[in-house]
Coordinates of C-alpha atoms in Angstrom, one line a residue:
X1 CA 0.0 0.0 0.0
X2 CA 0.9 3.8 -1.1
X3 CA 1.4 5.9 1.8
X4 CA -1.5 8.0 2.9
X5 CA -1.6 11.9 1.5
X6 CA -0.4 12.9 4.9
X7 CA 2.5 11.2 4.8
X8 CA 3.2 11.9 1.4
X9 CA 3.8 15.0 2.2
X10 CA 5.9 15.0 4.9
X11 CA 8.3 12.7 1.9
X12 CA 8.2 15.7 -0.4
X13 CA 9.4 18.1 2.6
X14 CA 12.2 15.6 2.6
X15 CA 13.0 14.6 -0.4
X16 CA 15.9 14.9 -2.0
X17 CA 15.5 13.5 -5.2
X18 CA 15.1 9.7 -5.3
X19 CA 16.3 10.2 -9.1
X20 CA 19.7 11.7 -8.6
X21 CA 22.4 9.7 -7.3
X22 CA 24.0 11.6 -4.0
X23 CA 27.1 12.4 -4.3
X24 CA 30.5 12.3 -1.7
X25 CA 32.8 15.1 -1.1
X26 CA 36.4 14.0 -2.0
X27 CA 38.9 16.5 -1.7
X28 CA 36.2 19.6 -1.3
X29 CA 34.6 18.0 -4.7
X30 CA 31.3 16.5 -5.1
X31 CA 31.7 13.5 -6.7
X32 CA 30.2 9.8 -7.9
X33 CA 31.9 6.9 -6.7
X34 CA 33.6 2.8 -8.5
X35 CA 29.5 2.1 -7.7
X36 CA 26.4 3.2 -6.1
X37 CA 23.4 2.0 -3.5
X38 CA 19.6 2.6 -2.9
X39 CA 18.1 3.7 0.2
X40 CA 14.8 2.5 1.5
X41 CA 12.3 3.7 3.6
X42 CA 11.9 0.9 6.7
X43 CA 8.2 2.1 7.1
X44 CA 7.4 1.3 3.6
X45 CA 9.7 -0.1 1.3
X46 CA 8.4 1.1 -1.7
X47 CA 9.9 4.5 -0.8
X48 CA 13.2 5.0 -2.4
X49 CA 15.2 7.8 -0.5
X50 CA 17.8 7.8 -2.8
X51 CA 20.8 6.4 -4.4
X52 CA 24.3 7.1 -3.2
X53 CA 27.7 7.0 -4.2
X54 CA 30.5 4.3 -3.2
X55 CA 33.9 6.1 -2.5
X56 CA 36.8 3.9 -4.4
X57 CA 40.0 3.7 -2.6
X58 CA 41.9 6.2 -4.6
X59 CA 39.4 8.8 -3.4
X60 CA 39.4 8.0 -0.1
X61 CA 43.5 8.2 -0.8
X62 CA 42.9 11.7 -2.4
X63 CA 40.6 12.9 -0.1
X64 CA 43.1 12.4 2.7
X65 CA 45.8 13.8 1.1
X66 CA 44.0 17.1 0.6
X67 CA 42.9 16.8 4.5
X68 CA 46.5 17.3 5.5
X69 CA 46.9 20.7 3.7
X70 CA 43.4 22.0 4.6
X71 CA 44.1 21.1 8.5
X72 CA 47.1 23.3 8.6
X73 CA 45.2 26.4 7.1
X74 CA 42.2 25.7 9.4
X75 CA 44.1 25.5 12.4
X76 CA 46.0 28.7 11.8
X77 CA 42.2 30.4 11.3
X78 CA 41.2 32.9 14.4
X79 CA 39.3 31.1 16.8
X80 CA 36.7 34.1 16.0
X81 CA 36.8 32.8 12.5
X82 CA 36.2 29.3 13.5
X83 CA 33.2 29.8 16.2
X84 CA 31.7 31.6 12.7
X85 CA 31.4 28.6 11.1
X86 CA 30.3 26.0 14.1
X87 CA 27.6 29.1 14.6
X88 CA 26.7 28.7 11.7
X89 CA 26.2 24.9 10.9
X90 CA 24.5 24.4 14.4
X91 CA 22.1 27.3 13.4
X92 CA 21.1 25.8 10.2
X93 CA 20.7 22.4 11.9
X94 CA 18.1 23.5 14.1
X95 CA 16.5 26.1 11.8
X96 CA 15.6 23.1 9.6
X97 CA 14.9 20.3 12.4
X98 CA 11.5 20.2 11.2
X99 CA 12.8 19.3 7.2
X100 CA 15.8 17.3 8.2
X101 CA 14.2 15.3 11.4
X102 CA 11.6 13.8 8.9
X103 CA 14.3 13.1 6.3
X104 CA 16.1 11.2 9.1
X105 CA 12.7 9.7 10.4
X106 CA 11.8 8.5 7.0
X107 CA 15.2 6.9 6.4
X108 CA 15.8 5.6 9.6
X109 CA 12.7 5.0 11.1
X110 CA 12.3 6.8 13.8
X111 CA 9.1 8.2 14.6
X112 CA 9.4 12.0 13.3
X113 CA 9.2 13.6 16.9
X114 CA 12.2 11.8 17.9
X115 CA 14.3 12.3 14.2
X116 CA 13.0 16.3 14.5
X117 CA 14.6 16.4 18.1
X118 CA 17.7 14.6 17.1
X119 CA 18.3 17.4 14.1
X120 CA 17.8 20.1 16.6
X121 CA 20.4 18.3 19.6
X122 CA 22.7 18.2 16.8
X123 CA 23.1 21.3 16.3
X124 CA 23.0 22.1 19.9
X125 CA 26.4 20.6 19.6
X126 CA 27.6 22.9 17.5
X127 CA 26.9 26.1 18.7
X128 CA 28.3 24.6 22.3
X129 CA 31.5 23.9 20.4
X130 CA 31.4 27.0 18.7
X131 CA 31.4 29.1 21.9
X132 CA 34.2 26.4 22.8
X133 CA 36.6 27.9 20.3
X134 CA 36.7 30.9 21.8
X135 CA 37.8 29.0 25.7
X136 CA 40.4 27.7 25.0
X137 CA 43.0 28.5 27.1
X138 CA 46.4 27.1 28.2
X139 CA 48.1 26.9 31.7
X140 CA 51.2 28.7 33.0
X141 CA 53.9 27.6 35.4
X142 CA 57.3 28.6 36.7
X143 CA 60.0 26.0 36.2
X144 CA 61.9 24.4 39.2
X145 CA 64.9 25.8 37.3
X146 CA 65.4 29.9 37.7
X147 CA 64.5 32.0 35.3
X148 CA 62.6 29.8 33.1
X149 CA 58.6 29.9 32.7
X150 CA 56.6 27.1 31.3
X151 CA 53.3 27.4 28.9
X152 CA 51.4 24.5 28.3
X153 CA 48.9 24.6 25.6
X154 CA 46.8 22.1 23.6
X155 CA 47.0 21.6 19.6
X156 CA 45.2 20.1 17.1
X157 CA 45.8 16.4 16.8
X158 CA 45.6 16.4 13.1
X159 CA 43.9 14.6 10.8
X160 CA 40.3 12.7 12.7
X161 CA 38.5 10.0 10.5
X162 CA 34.9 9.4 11.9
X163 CA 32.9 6.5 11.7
X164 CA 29.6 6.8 12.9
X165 CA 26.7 4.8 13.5
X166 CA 23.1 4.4 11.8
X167 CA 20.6 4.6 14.9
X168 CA 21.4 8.6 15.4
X169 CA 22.9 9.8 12.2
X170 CA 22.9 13.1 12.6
X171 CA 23.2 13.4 16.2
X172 CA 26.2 11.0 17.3
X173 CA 28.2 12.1 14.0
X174 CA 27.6 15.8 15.1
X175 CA 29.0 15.2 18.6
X176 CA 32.1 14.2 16.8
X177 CA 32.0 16.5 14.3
X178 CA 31.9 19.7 16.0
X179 CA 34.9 19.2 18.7
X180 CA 37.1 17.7 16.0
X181 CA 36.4 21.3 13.8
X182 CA 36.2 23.1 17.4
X183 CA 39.7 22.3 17.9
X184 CA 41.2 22.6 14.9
X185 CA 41.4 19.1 13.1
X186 CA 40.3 17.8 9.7
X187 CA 37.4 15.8 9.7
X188 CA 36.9 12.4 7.0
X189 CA 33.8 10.8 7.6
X190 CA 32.4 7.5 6.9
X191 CA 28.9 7.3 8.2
X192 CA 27.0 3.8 8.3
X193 CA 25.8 3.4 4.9
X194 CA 22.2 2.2 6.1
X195 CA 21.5 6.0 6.8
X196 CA 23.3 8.0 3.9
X197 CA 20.5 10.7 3.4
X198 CA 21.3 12.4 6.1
X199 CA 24.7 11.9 6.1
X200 CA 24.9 14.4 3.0
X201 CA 22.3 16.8 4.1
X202 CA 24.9 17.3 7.2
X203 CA 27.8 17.2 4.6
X204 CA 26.0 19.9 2.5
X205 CA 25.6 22.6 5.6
X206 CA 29.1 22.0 6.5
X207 CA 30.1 22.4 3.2
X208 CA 28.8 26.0 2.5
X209 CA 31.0 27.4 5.2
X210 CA 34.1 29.3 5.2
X211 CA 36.3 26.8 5.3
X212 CA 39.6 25.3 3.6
X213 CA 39.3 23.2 0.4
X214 CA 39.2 19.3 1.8
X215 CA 38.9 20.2 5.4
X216 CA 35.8 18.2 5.8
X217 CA 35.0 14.8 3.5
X218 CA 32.3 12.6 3.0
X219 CA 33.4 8.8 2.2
X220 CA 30.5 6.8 2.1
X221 CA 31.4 2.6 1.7
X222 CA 30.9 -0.5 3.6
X223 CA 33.3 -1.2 6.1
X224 CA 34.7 -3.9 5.0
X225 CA 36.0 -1.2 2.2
X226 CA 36.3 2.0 2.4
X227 CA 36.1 2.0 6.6
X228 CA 38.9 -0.7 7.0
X229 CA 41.2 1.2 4.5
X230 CA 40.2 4.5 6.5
X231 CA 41.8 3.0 9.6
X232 CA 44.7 1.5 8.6
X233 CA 45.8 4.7 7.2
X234 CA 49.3 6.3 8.3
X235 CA 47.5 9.3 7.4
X236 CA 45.2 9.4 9.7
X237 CA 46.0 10.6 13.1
X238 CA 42.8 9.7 14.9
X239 CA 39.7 7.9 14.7
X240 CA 36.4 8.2 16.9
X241 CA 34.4 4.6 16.4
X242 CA 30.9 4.1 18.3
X243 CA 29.5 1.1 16.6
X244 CA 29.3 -2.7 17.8
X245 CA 32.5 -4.2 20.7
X246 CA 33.8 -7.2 17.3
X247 CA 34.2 -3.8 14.9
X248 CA 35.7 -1.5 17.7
X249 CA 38.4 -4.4 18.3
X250 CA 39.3 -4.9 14.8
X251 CA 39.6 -0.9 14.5
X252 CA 41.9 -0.5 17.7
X253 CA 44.0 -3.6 16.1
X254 CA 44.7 -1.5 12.7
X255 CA 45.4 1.7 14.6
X256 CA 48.4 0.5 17.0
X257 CA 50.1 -0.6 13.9
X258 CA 50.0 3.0 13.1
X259 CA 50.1 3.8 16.8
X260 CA 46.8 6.0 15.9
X261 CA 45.1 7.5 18.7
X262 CA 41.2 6.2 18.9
X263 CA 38.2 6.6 20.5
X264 CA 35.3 4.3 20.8
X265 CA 32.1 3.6 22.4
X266 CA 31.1 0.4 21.6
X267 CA 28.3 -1.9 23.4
X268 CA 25.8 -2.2 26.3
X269 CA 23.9 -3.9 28.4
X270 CA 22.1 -1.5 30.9
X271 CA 19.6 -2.0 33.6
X272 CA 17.2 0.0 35.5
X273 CA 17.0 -1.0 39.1
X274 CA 13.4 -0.4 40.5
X275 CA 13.3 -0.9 44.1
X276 CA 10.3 -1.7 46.3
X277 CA 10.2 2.1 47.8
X278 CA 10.0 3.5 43.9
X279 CA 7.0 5.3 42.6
X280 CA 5.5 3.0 40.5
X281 CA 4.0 4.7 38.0
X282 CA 7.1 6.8 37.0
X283 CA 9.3 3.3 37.2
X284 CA 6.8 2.2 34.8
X285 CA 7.5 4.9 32.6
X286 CA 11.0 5.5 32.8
X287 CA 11.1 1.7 31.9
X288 CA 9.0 2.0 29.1
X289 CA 10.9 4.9 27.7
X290 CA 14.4 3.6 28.0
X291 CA 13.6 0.4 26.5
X292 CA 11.6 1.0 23.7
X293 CA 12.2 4.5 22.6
X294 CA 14.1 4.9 19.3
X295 CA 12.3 1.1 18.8
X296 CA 15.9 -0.1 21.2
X297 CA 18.0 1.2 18.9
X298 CA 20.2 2.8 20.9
X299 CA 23.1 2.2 23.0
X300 CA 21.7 3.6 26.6
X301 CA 18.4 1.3 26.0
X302 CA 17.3 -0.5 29.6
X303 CA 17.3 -3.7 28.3
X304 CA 17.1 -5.0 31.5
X305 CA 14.7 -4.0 34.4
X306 CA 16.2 -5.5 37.2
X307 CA 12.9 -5.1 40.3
X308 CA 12.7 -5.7 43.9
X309 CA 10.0 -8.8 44.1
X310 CA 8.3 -6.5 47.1
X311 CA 7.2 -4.4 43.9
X312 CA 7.8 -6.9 40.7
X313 CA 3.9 -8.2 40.2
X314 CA 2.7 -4.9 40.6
X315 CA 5.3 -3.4 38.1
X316 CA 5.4 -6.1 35.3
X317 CA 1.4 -5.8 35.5
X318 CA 1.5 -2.1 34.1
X319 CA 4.8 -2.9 32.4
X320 CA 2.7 -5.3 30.4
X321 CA 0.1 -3.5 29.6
X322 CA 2.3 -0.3 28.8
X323 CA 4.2 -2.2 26.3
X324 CA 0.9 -3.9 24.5
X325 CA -0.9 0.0 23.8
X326 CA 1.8 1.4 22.6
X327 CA 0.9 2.3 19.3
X328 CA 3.5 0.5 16.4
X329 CA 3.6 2.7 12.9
X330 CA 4.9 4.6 9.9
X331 CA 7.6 6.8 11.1
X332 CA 5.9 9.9 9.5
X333 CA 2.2 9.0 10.6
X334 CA 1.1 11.0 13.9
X335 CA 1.1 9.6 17.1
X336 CA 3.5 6.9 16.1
X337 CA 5.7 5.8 19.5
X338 CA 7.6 3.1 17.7
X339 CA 8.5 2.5 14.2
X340 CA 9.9 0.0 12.4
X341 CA 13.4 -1.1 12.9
X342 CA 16.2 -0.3 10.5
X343 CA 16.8 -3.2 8.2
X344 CA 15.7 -7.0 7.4
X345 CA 19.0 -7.8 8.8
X346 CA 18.3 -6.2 11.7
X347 CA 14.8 -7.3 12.1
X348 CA 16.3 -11.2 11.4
X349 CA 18.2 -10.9 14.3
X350 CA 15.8 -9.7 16.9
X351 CA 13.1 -12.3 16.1
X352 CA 16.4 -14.6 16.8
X353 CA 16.8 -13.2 20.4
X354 CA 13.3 -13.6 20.7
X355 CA 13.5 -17.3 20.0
X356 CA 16.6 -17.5 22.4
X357 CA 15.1 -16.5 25.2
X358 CA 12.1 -18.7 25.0
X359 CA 15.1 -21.3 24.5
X360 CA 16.7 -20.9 27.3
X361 CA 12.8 -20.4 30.0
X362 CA 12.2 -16.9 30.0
X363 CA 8.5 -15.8 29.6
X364 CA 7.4 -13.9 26.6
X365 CA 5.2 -12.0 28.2
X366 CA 3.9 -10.2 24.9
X367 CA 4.9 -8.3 21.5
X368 CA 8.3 -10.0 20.0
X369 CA 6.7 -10.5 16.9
X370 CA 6.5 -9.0 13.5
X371 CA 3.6 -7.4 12.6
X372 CA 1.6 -7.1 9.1
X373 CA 1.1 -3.4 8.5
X374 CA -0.5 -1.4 5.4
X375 CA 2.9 -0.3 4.2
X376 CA 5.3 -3.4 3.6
X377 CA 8.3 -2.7 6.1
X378 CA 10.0 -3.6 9.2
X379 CA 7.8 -3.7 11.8
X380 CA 7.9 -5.2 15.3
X381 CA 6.1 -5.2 18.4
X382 CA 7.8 -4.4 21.6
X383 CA 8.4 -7.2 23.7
X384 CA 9.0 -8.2 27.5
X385 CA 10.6 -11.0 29.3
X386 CA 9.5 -12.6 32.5
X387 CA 11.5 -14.5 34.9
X388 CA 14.5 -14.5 33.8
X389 CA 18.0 -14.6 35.3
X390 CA 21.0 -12.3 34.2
X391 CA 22.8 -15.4 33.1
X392 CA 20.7 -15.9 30.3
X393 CA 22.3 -14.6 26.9
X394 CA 19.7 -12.2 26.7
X395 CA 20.7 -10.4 29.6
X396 CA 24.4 -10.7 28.5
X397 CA 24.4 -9.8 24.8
X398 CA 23.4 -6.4 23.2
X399 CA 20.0 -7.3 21.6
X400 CA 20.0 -3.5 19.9
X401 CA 16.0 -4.4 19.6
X402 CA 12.3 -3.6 21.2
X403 CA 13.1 -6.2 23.5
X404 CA 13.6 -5.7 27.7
X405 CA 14.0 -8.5 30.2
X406 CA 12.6 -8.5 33.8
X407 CA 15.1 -9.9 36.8
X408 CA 13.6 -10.2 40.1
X409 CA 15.6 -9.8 43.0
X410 CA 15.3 -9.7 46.8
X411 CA 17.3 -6.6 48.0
X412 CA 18.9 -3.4 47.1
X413 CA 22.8 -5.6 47.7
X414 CA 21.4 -7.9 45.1
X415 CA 19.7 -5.6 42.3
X416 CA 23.0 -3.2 42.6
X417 CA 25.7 -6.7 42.9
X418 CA 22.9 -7.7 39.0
X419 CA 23.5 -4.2 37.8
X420 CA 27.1 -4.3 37.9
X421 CA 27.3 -7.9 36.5
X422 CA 28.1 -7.2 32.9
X423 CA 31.0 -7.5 30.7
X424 CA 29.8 -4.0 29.7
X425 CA 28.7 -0.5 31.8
X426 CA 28.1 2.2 30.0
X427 CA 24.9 3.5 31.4
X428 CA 22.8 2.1 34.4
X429 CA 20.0 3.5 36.8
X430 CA 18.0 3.5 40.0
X431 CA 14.3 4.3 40.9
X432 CA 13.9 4.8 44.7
X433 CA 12.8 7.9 46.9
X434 CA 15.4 6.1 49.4
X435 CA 18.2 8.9 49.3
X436 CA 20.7 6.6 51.1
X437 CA 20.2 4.0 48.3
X438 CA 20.5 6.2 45.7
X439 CA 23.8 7.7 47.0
X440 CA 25.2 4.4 47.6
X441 CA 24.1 2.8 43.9
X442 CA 25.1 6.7 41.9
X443 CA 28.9 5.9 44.3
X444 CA 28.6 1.9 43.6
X445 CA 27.3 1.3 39.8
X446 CA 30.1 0.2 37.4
X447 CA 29.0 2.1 34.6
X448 CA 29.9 5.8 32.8
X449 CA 26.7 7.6 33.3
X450 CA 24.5 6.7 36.2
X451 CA 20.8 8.1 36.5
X452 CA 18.4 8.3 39.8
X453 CA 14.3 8.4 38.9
X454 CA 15.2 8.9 35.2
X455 CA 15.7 6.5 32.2
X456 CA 19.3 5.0 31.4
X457 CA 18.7 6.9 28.4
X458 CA 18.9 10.4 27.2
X459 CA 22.4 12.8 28.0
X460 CA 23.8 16.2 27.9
X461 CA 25.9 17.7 25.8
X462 CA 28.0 19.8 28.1
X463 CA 29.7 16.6 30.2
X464 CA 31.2 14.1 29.3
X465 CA 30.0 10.5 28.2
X466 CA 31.5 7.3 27.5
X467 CA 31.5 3.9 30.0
X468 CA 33.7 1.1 31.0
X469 CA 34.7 -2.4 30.3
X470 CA 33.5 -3.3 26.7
X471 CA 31.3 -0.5 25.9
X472 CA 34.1 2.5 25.4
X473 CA 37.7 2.5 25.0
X474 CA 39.9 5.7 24.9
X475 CA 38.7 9.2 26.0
X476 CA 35.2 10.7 27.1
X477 CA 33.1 12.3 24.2
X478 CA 31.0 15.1 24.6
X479 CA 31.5 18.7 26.9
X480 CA 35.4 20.0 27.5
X481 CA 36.2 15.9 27.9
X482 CA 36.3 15.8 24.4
X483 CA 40.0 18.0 24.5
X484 CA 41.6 14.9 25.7
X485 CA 41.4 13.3 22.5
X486 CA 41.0 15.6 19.5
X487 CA 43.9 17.8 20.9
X488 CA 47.6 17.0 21.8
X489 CA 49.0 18.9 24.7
X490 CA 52.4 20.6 23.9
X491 CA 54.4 21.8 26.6
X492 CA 56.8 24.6 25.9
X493 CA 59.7 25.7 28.3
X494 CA 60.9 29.4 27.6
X495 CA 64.1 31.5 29.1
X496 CA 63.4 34.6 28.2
X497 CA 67.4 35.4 29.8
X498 CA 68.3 39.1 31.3
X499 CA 66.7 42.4 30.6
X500 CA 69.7 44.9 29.5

């Protein structure tokens, strides 16, 4: 079935041109790649986005090349100069959050509230970075030694290849973006090539702006391609991954060869504890929230809900029965709260956990199934586990799917000792209006970001974010953090001698 004339639309606001192939930017040129791919519409598959260029390796080659030269002129621009342009692009971004948000929605799937408030977060990232360029400021020191004063001061690393992930396209690609220009590096992108429409309308505002020739590059590929020659470059200086922990391990193992500095957030496992003091009904929301919103595409999902048994029954009950009315749609239709996932591939292998944990005697309490809609897409109703235990491998493995798993516990000792029994930890929270358990479990939780009466999911952009064990590896992302890794510290030792 044709989309309705409502949602049809909403496409036209975001089309942009299903009949011209999209181009990358190699070298500060627009051009067509060795080969090209469609993009399709999760929500109805008979929606072609668009098609877009492969990079071939001798671009990608070029493209670097020209990065080098563009990086010295850009880092030598007035930091006046260079607030300009991240003004700029952040400005745009959220001028057209409406436009872009539904081009995101319609080629991701998102529901268009959630792709429009992405657009305008990204550019939030930008103006924060822009105002950066114009703090940064170095540190002075006498030297032990007489008469000789010490400046310390941070540089630009160099050349920063960025590979960024499909589930927020525009917003986890800006909040690399924007510190890497901020402080003075080249940028060469690959995005995930799942979500290339709004890879170049992000390429095309960046683009317009007063900046060197080849500064910035678009090199859209498949990994196995383009993104593995990208990162065993000796012309790159850094990389900043966030994609899945088997990728982030075969990136860090081509950048020591090079002794290439990287950054990478990677995967996750996090779990809302909901203790028997909590107020129910905002446990049952924040549950409901962090698990499903963005359909569990994200990396700070609550895939597991880990509930003190003096308040399970009561919790799963409205749990339940929150999960089953939430309404399952095209991203573009109105009141949407989930859409569709973002791929068959993706779809394949959520039906798989699905079948897992009824393997291995957890409850299927309801949804976990694909569902027949009137457009011919990827849809999926949210599901919930029941009794299950955190050995199970769907309470060990990122699932990246509608899916949540309930683990009943005993006490506040045994929910926290669950929570922090991951190979991962990069997000984790508590519901309680017990301030001595929330102290302890915000000191005691083994994770990067840790939440009390709020969903595991959802950040700011002004501090720092990243997590522990397998889900991040190198420095934090995100606020004055992210200095640690697109800058090198220099530290200069001057003797200024005698004044005659």
């Amino acid at each position: 079935m044709r989309p309705t004339k409502s949602i049809l639309s909403q496409i036209e606001i975001a089309n942009l041109g299903s009949d011209v192939t999209k181009l990358n930017l190699i070298a500060g040129e627009w051009l067509a790649g060795e080969s090209e791919i469609e993009n399709r519409n999760p929500s109805d598959l008979s929606d072609l986005v668009g098609m877009f260029a492969q990079a071939s390796a001798d671009q990608l080659d070029a493209t670097l090349d020209q990065a080098r030269t563009a990086q010295a002129e850009w880092e030598a621009y007035g930091p006046e100069r260079k607030q300009a342009v991240l003004m700029n692009i952040g400005n745009e971004l959220m001028s057209r959050a409406e436009e872009l948000g539904t081009l995101l929605a319609r080629e991701e799937g998102k529901p268009k509230a959630e792709g429009k408030g992405e657009v305008y977060r990204a550019g939030q990232f930008f103006t924060y970075y822009a105002a950066e360029c114009l703090r940064q400021i170095g540190e002075n020191a006498d030297s032990v030694r007489p008469g000789v004063e010490i400046d310390v001061r941070r540089e630009a690393v160099g050349v920063v290849a960025i590979i960024s992930p499909w589930n927020f396209p525009t917003a986890t690609a800006s909040w690399k973006i924007a510190p890497a220009l901020c402080y003075g590096n080249a940028v060469v992108w690959k995005p995930a090539n799942i979500t290339p429409a709004s890879a170049v309308a992000l390429t095309e505002i960046i683009e317009r702006q007063d900046i060197p020739k080849g500064l910035f590059s678009l090199v859209m590929g498949s990994g196995r391609s383009i993104g593995q020659r990208l990162v065993e470059s000796p012309e790159v200086n850094a990389i900043s991954f966030t994609g899945s922990v088997p990728v982030g391990k075969g990136i860090a193992s081509a950048a020591i060869q090079n002794l290439t500095k990287v950054q990478m957030e990677m995967g996750s496992k996090n779990a809302l504890a909901v203790m028997d003091d909590a107020d129910l009904d905002l446990a049952v929301t924040l549950a409901l929230g962090g698990a499903f919103g963005g359909t569990g595409q994200k990396c700070t999902a609550s895939s597991r809900l880990v509930v003190h048994a003096g308040i399970h029954d009561a919790f799963v009950e409205k749990l339940v029965a929150g999960a089953q009315a939430m309404k399952v749609g095209h991203a573009l239709e109105e009141g949407t709260q989930l859409g569709p996932v973002v791929s068959q591939q993706q779809l394949s292998e959520n039906l798989a956990y699905v079948d897992l944990g009824k393997s291995e005697g957890a409850e299927l309490a309801c949804g976990g199934q694909r569902l027949d809609m009137p457009h011919d897409g990827f849809y999926m109703s949210p599901g919930v586990f029941l009794n299950t235990t955190n050995d199970m491998r769907i309470n060990r493995e990122e699932m990246f799917a509608p899916l949540t798993s309930v683990i009943k516990v005993g006490s506040y000792d045994e929910a926290l000792s669950v929570v922090n029994d991951t190979n991962f930890g990069l997000t984790s929270g508590i519901v309680t209006q017990n301030l001595a358990r929330a102290t302890h479990f915000r000191r005691n939780a083994r994770t990067g970001v840790v939440t009390v009466n709020l969903p595991t999911a959802g950040t700011d952009y002004h501090v720092p974010f990243g997590g522990r064990g397998d889900s991040s590896y190198g420095p934090r992302e995100q606020g004055k953090a992210a200095a640690e890794f697109y800058t090198t510290v220099k530290t200069a030792y001057i003797s200024a001698g005698t004044p005659v």
